[in-house]
Amino acid sequence: MVPATSALLAMLALKLLDKERRSHIDDFNCDEALGLFAGLNILPKKSFATDYSYRVGRDQ
């Protein structure tokens, strides 16, 4: 599981690179520098940014 802080930093890095479409983030998946910025070894895959289950929390 990707920590919330790392997920936020990964999305911020892509936003700072002006990558508006989350479906095109595969171009940066193997970029180690962006992963290091986010506190990971590489950025999360495209499914992490677009999958519905990652965007909602289950508070029960």
PDB file of N, CA and C in Angstrom:
ATOM      1  N   MET A   1       0.839  -1.176   0.000  1.00  0.00           N
ATOM      2  CA  MET A   1       0.000   0.000   0.000  1.00  0.00           C
ATOM      3  C   MET A   1       0.886   1.242   0.000  1.00  0.00           C
ATOM      4  N   VAL A   2       0.503   2.208  -0.773  1.00  0.00           N
ATOM      5  CA  VAL A   2       1.256   3.455  -0.892  1.00  0.00           C
ATOM      6  C   VAL A   2       0.797   4.406   0.212  1.00  0.00           C
ATOM      7  N   PRO A   3       1.732   4.926   1.011  1.00  0.00           N
ATOM      8  CA  PRO A   3       1.344   5.880   2.059  1.00  0.00           C
ATOM      9  C   PRO A   3       0.699   7.130   1.452  1.00  0.00           C
ATOM     10  N   ALA A   4      -0.185   7.755   2.213  1.00  0.00           N
ATOM     11  CA  ALA A   4      -0.922   8.917   1.712  1.00  0.00           C
ATOM     12  C   ALA A   4       0.009  10.061   1.335  1.00  0.00           C
ATOM     13  N   THR A   5       1.038  10.303   2.128  1.00  0.00           N
ATOM     14  CA  THR A   5       1.973  11.389   1.831  1.00  0.00           C
ATOM     15  C   THR A   5       2.705  11.137   0.520  1.00  0.00           C
ATOM     16  N   SER A   6       3.135   9.912   0.307  1.00  0.00           N
ATOM     17  CA  SER A   6       3.830   9.569  -0.937  1.00  0.00           C
ATOM     18  C   SER A   6       2.895   9.671  -2.137  1.00  0.00           C
ATOM     19  N   ALA A   7       1.651   9.270  -1.959  1.00  0.00           N
ATOM     20  CA  ALA A   7       0.681   9.370  -3.048  1.00  0.00           C
ATOM     21  C   ALA A   7       0.439  10.827  -3.419  1.00  0.00           C
ATOM     22  N   LEU A   8       0.320  11.677  -2.415  1.00  0.00           N
ATOM     23  CA  LEU A   8       0.111  13.097  -2.667  1.00  0.00           C
ATOM     24  C   LEU A   8       1.315  13.720  -3.369  1.00  0.00           C
ATOM     25  N   LEU A   9       2.511  13.376  -2.921  1.00  0.00           N
ATOM     26  CA  LEU A   9       3.719  13.905  -3.549  1.00  0.00           C
ATOM     27  C   LEU A   9       3.884  13.399  -4.982  1.00  0.00           C
ATOM     28  N   ALA A  10       3.477  12.165  -5.241  1.00  0.00           N
ATOM     29  CA  ALA A  10       3.555  11.625  -6.600  1.00  0.00           C
ATOM     30  C   ALA A  10       2.624  12.387  -7.538  1.00  0.00           C
ATOM     31  N   MET A  11       1.404  12.662  -7.084  1.00  0.00           N
ATOM     32  CA  MET A  11       0.467  13.419  -7.906  1.00  0.00           C
ATOM     33  C   MET A  11       0.927  14.865  -8.074  1.00  0.00           C
ATOM     34  N   LEU A  12       1.535  15.432  -7.029  1.00  0.00           N
ATOM     35  CA  LEU A  12       2.064  16.792  -7.116  1.00  0.00           C
ATOM     36  C   LEU A  12       3.208  16.873  -8.124  1.00  0.00           C
ATOM     37  N   ALA A  13       4.075  15.884  -8.122  1.00  0.00           N
ATOM     38  CA  ALA A  13       5.188  15.867  -9.076  1.00  0.00           C
ATOM     39  C   ALA A  13       4.673  15.836 -10.508  1.00  0.00           C
ATOM     40  N   LEU A  14       3.641  15.038 -10.759  1.00  0.00           N
ATOM     41  CA  LEU A  14       3.078  14.975 -12.106  1.00  0.00           C
ATOM     42  C   LEU A  14       2.389  16.279 -12.478  1.00  0.00           C
ATOM     43  N   LYS A  15       1.748  16.902 -11.506  1.00  0.00           N
ATOM     44  CA  LYS A  15       1.090  18.182 -11.764  1.00  0.00           C
ATOM     45  C   LYS A  15       2.121  19.269 -12.065  1.00  0.00           C
ATOM     46  N   LEU A  16       3.239  19.254 -11.341  1.00  0.00           N
ATOM     47  CA  LEU A  16       4.291  20.235 -11.588  1.00  0.00           C
ATOM     48  C   LEU A  16       4.939  20.042 -12.954  1.00  0.00           C
ATOM     49  N   LEU A  17       4.906  18.825 -13.468  1.00  0.00           N
ATOM     50  CA  LEU A  17       5.420  18.556 -14.809  1.00  0.00           C
ATOM     51  C   LEU A  17       4.390  18.871 -15.885  1.00  0.00           C
ATOM     52  N   ASP A  18       3.233  19.380 -15.459  1.00  0.00           N
ATOM     53  CA  ASP A  18       2.142  19.758 -16.361  1.00  0.00           C
ATOM     54  C   ASP A  18       1.583  18.554 -17.107  1.00  0.00           C
ATOM     55  N   LYS A  19       1.478  17.428 -16.413  1.00  0.00           N
ATOM     56  CA  LYS A  19       0.881  16.224 -16.991  1.00  0.00           C
ATOM     57  C   LYS A  19      -0.569  16.200 -16.530  1.00  0.00           C
ATOM     58  N   GLU A  20      -1.467  16.753 -17.351  1.00  0.00           N
ATOM     59  CA  GLU A  20      -2.853  16.929 -16.943  1.00  0.00           C
ATOM     60  C   GLU A  20      -3.650  15.630 -16.963  1.00  0.00           C
ATOM     61  N   ARG A  21      -3.375  14.776 -17.917  1.00  0.00           N
ATOM     62  CA  ARG A  21      -4.141  13.532 -18.010  1.00  0.00           C
ATOM     63  C   ARG A  21      -3.458  12.441 -17.205  1.00  0.00           C
ATOM     64  N   ARG A  22      -4.180  11.914 -16.251  1.00  0.00           N
ATOM     65  CA  ARG A  22      -3.614  10.852 -15.425  1.00  0.00           C
ATOM     66  C   ARG A  22      -3.406   9.572 -16.210  1.00  0.00           C
ATOM     67  N   SER A  23      -4.075   9.438 -17.342  1.00  0.00           N
ATOM     68  CA  SER A  23      -3.900   8.226 -18.143  1.00  0.00           C
ATOM     69  C   SER A  23      -2.567   8.207 -18.882  1.00  0.00           C
ATOM     70  N   HIS A  24      -1.851   9.335 -18.920  1.00  0.00           N
ATOM     71  CA  HIS A  24      -0.565   9.398 -19.609  1.00  0.00           C
ATOM     72  C   HIS A  24       0.621   9.370 -18.658  1.00  0.00           C
ATOM     73  N   ILE A  25       0.419   8.954 -17.421  1.00  0.00           N
ATOM     74  CA  ILE A  25       1.524   8.978 -16.464  1.00  0.00           C
ATOM     75  C   ILE A  25       2.454   7.780 -16.615  1.00  0.00           C
ATOM     76  N   ASP A  26       2.134   6.864 -17.522  1.00  0.00           N
ATOM     77  CA  ASP A  26       3.024   5.722 -17.748  1.00  0.00           C
ATOM     78  C   ASP A  26       4.390   6.164 -18.270  1.00  0.00           C
ATOM     79  N   ASP A  27       4.449   7.358 -18.855  1.00  0.00           N
ATOM     80  CA  ASP A  27       5.723   7.872 -19.363  1.00  0.00           C
ATOM     81  C   ASP A  27       6.739   8.066 -18.244  1.00  0.00           C
ATOM     82  N   PHE A  28       6.269   8.277 -17.025  1.00  0.00           N
ATOM     83  CA  PHE A  28       7.149   8.594 -15.903  1.00  0.00           C
ATOM     84  C   PHE A  28       7.244   7.485 -14.862  1.00  0.00           C
ATOM     85  N   ASN A  29       6.661   6.319 -15.128  1.00  0.00           N
ATOM     86  CA  ASN A  29       6.641   5.253 -14.122  1.00  0.00           C
ATOM     87  C   ASN A  29       8.022   4.775 -13.708  1.00  0.00           C
ATOM     88  N   CYS A  30       8.960   4.746 -14.606  1.00  0.00           N
ATOM     89  CA  CYS A  30      10.297   4.237 -14.290  1.00  0.00           C
ATOM     90  C   CYS A  30      11.291   5.346 -13.977  1.00  0.00           C
ATOM     91  N   ASP A  31      10.822   6.571 -13.829  1.00  0.00           N
ATOM     92  CA  ASP A  31      11.706   7.687 -13.500  1.00  0.00           C
ATOM     93  C   ASP A  31      12.002   7.647 -12.004  1.00  0.00           C
ATOM     94  N   GLU A  32      13.228   7.295 -11.664  1.00  0.00           N
ATOM     95  CA  GLU A  32      13.599   7.129 -10.258  1.00  0.00           C
ATOM     96  C   GLU A  32      13.651   8.456  -9.510  1.00  0.00           C
ATOM     97  N   ALA A  33      13.958   9.545 -10.207  1.00  0.00           N
ATOM     98  CA  ALA A  33      14.029  10.852  -9.542  1.00  0.00           C
ATOM     99  C   ALA A  33      12.658  11.296  -9.053  1.00  0.00           C
ATOM    100  N   LEU A  34      11.624  11.085  -9.849  1.00  0.00           N
ATOM    101  CA  LEU A  34      10.275  11.438  -9.411  1.00  0.00           C
ATOM    102  C   LEU A  34       9.819  10.539  -8.273  1.00  0.00           C
ATOM    103  N   GLY A  35      10.190   9.278  -8.330  1.00  0.00           N
ATOM    104  CA  GLY A  35       9.866   8.373  -7.236  1.00  0.00           C
ATOM    105  C   GLY A  35      10.557   8.775  -5.953  1.00  0.00           C
ATOM    106  N   LEU A  36      11.796   9.200  -6.055  1.00  0.00           N
ATOM    107  CA  LEU A  36      12.536   9.652  -4.881  1.00  0.00           C
ATOM    108  C   LEU A  36      11.896  10.897  -4.283  1.00  0.00           C
ATOM    109  N   PHE A  37      11.420  11.813  -5.128  1.00  0.00           N
ATOM    110  CA  PHE A  37      10.718  12.998  -4.651  1.00  0.00           C
ATOM    111  C   PHE A  37       9.491  12.612  -3.830  1.00  0.00           C
ATOM    112  N   ALA A  38       8.813  11.556  -4.251  1.00  0.00           N
ATOM    113  CA  ALA A  38       7.607  11.110  -3.565  1.00  0.00           C
ATOM    114  C   ALA A  38       7.906  10.167  -2.401  1.00  0.00           C
ATOM    115  N   GLY A  39       9.169   9.836  -2.188  1.00  0.00           N
ATOM    116  CA  GLY A  39       9.511   8.928  -1.102  1.00  0.00           C
ATOM    117  C   GLY A  39       9.331   7.469  -1.476  1.00  0.00           C
ATOM    118  N   LEU A  40       9.309   7.175  -2.762  1.00  0.00           N
ATOM    119  CA  LEU A  40       9.143   5.814  -3.266  1.00  0.00           C
ATOM    120  C   LEU A  40      10.321   5.496  -4.173  1.00  0.00           C
ATOM    121  N   ASN A  41      10.436   4.232  -4.592  1.00  0.00           N
ATOM    122  CA  ASN A  41      11.504   3.925  -5.549  1.00  0.00           C
ATOM    123  C   ASN A  41      11.096   4.290  -6.975  1.00  0.00           C
ATOM    124  N   ILE A  42       9.815   4.162  -7.333  1.00  0.00           N
ATOM    125  CA  ILE A  42       9.264   4.643  -8.603  1.00  0.00           C
ATOM    126  C   ILE A  42       7.866   5.177  -8.321  1.00  0.00           C
ATOM    127  N   LEU A  43       7.304   5.899  -9.268  1.00  0.00           N
ATOM    128  CA  LEU A  43       5.944   6.405  -9.100  1.00  0.00           C
ATOM    129  C   LEU A  43       4.941   5.260  -9.193  1.00  0.00           C
ATOM    130  N   PRO A  44       3.783   5.409  -8.558  1.00  0.00           N
ATOM    131  CA  PRO A  44       2.743   4.384  -8.680  1.00  0.00           C
ATOM    132  C   PRO A  44       2.263   4.254 -10.126  1.00  0.00           C
ATOM    133  N   LYS A  45       1.715   3.111 -10.444  1.00  0.00           N
ATOM    134  CA  LYS A  45       1.224   2.843 -11.797  1.00  0.00           C
ATOM    135  C   LYS A  45      -0.028   3.670 -12.091  1.00  0.00           C
ATOM    136  N   LYS A  46      -0.428   3.663 -13.349  1.00  0.00           N
ATOM    137  CA  LYS A  46      -1.590   4.432 -13.787  1.00  0.00           C
ATOM    138  C   LYS A  46      -2.855   4.021 -13.039  1.00  0.00           C
ATOM    139  N   SER A  47      -3.002   2.751 -12.740  1.00  0.00           N
ATOM    140  CA  SER A  47      -4.211   2.289 -12.060  1.00  0.00           C
ATOM    141  C   SER A  47      -4.347   2.882 -10.664  1.00  0.00           C
ATOM    142  N   PHE A  48      -3.230   3.239 -10.044  1.00  0.00           N
ATOM    143  CA  PHE A  48      -3.288   3.864  -8.723  1.00  0.00           C
ATOM    144  C   PHE A  48      -3.977   5.222  -8.800  1.00  0.00           C
ATOM    145  N   ALA A  49      -3.673   5.991  -9.827  1.00  0.00           N
ATOM    146  CA  ALA A  49      -4.223   7.338  -9.952  1.00  0.00           C
ATOM    147  C   ALA A  49      -5.650   7.350 -10.480  1.00  0.00           C
ATOM    148  N   THR A  50      -6.041   6.312 -11.196  1.00  0.00           N
ATOM    149  CA  THR A  50      -7.353   6.330 -11.836  1.00  0.00           C
ATOM    150  C   THR A  50      -8.353   5.363 -11.221  1.00  0.00           C
ATOM    151  N   ASP A  51      -7.919   4.449 -10.383  1.00  0.00           N
ATOM    152  CA  ASP A  51      -8.822   3.453  -9.814  1.00  0.00           C
ATOM    153  C   ASP A  51      -9.677   4.079  -8.724  1.00  0.00           C
ATOM    154  N   TYR A  52     -10.945   3.785  -8.749  1.00  0.00           N
ATOM    155  CA  TYR A  52     -11.894   4.382  -7.810  1.00  0.00           C
ATOM    156  C   TYR A  52     -11.608   3.985  -6.368  1.00  0.00           C
ATOM    157  N   SER A  53     -11.176   2.767  -6.130  1.00  0.00           N
ATOM    158  CA  SER A  53     -11.001   2.292  -4.757  1.00  0.00           C
ATOM    159  C   SER A  53      -9.904   3.041  -4.014  1.00  0.00           C
ATOM    160  N   TYR A  54      -8.968   3.654  -4.720  1.00  0.00           N
ATOM    161  CA  TYR A  54      -7.918   4.419  -4.058  1.00  0.00           C
ATOM    162  C   TYR A  54      -8.375   5.822  -3.686  1.00  0.00           C
ATOM    163  N   ARG A  55      -9.468   6.300  -4.279  1.00  0.00           N
ATOM    164  CA  ARG A  55      -9.901   7.663  -4.039  1.00  0.00           C
ATOM    165  C   ARG A  55     -10.898   7.788  -2.908  1.00  0.00           C
ATOM    166  N   VAL A  56     -11.406   6.703  -2.399  1.00  0.00           N
ATOM    167  CA  VAL A  56     -12.382   6.778  -1.318  1.00  0.00           C
ATOM    168  C   VAL A  56     -11.881   5.991  -0.121  1.00  0.00           C
ATOM    169  N   GLY A  57     -12.299   6.411   1.038  1.00  0.00           N
ATOM    170  CA  GLY A  57     -11.943   5.690   2.252  1.00  0.00           C
ATOM    171  C   GLY A  57     -13.159   4.977   2.812  1.00  0.00           C
ATOM    172  N   ARG A  58     -12.920   3.900   3.497  1.00  0.00           N
ATOM    173  CA  ARG A  58     -14.021   3.138   4.091  1.00  0.00           C
ATOM    174  C   ARG A  58     -14.018   3.364   5.588  1.00  0.00           C
ATOM    175  N   ASP A  59     -14.781   4.338   6.021  1.00  0.00           N
ATOM    176  CA  ASP A  59     -14.916   4.618   7.450  1.00  0.00           C
ATOM    177  C   ASP A  59     -16.210   3.999   7.948  1.00  0.00           C
ATOM    178  N   GLN A  60     -16.070   2.917   8.695  1.00  0.00           N
ATOM    179  CA  GLN A  60     -17.263   2.242   9.206  1.00  0.00           C
ATOM    180  C   GLN A  60     -17.166   2.090  10.691  1.00  0.00           C
TER     181      GLN A  60
END
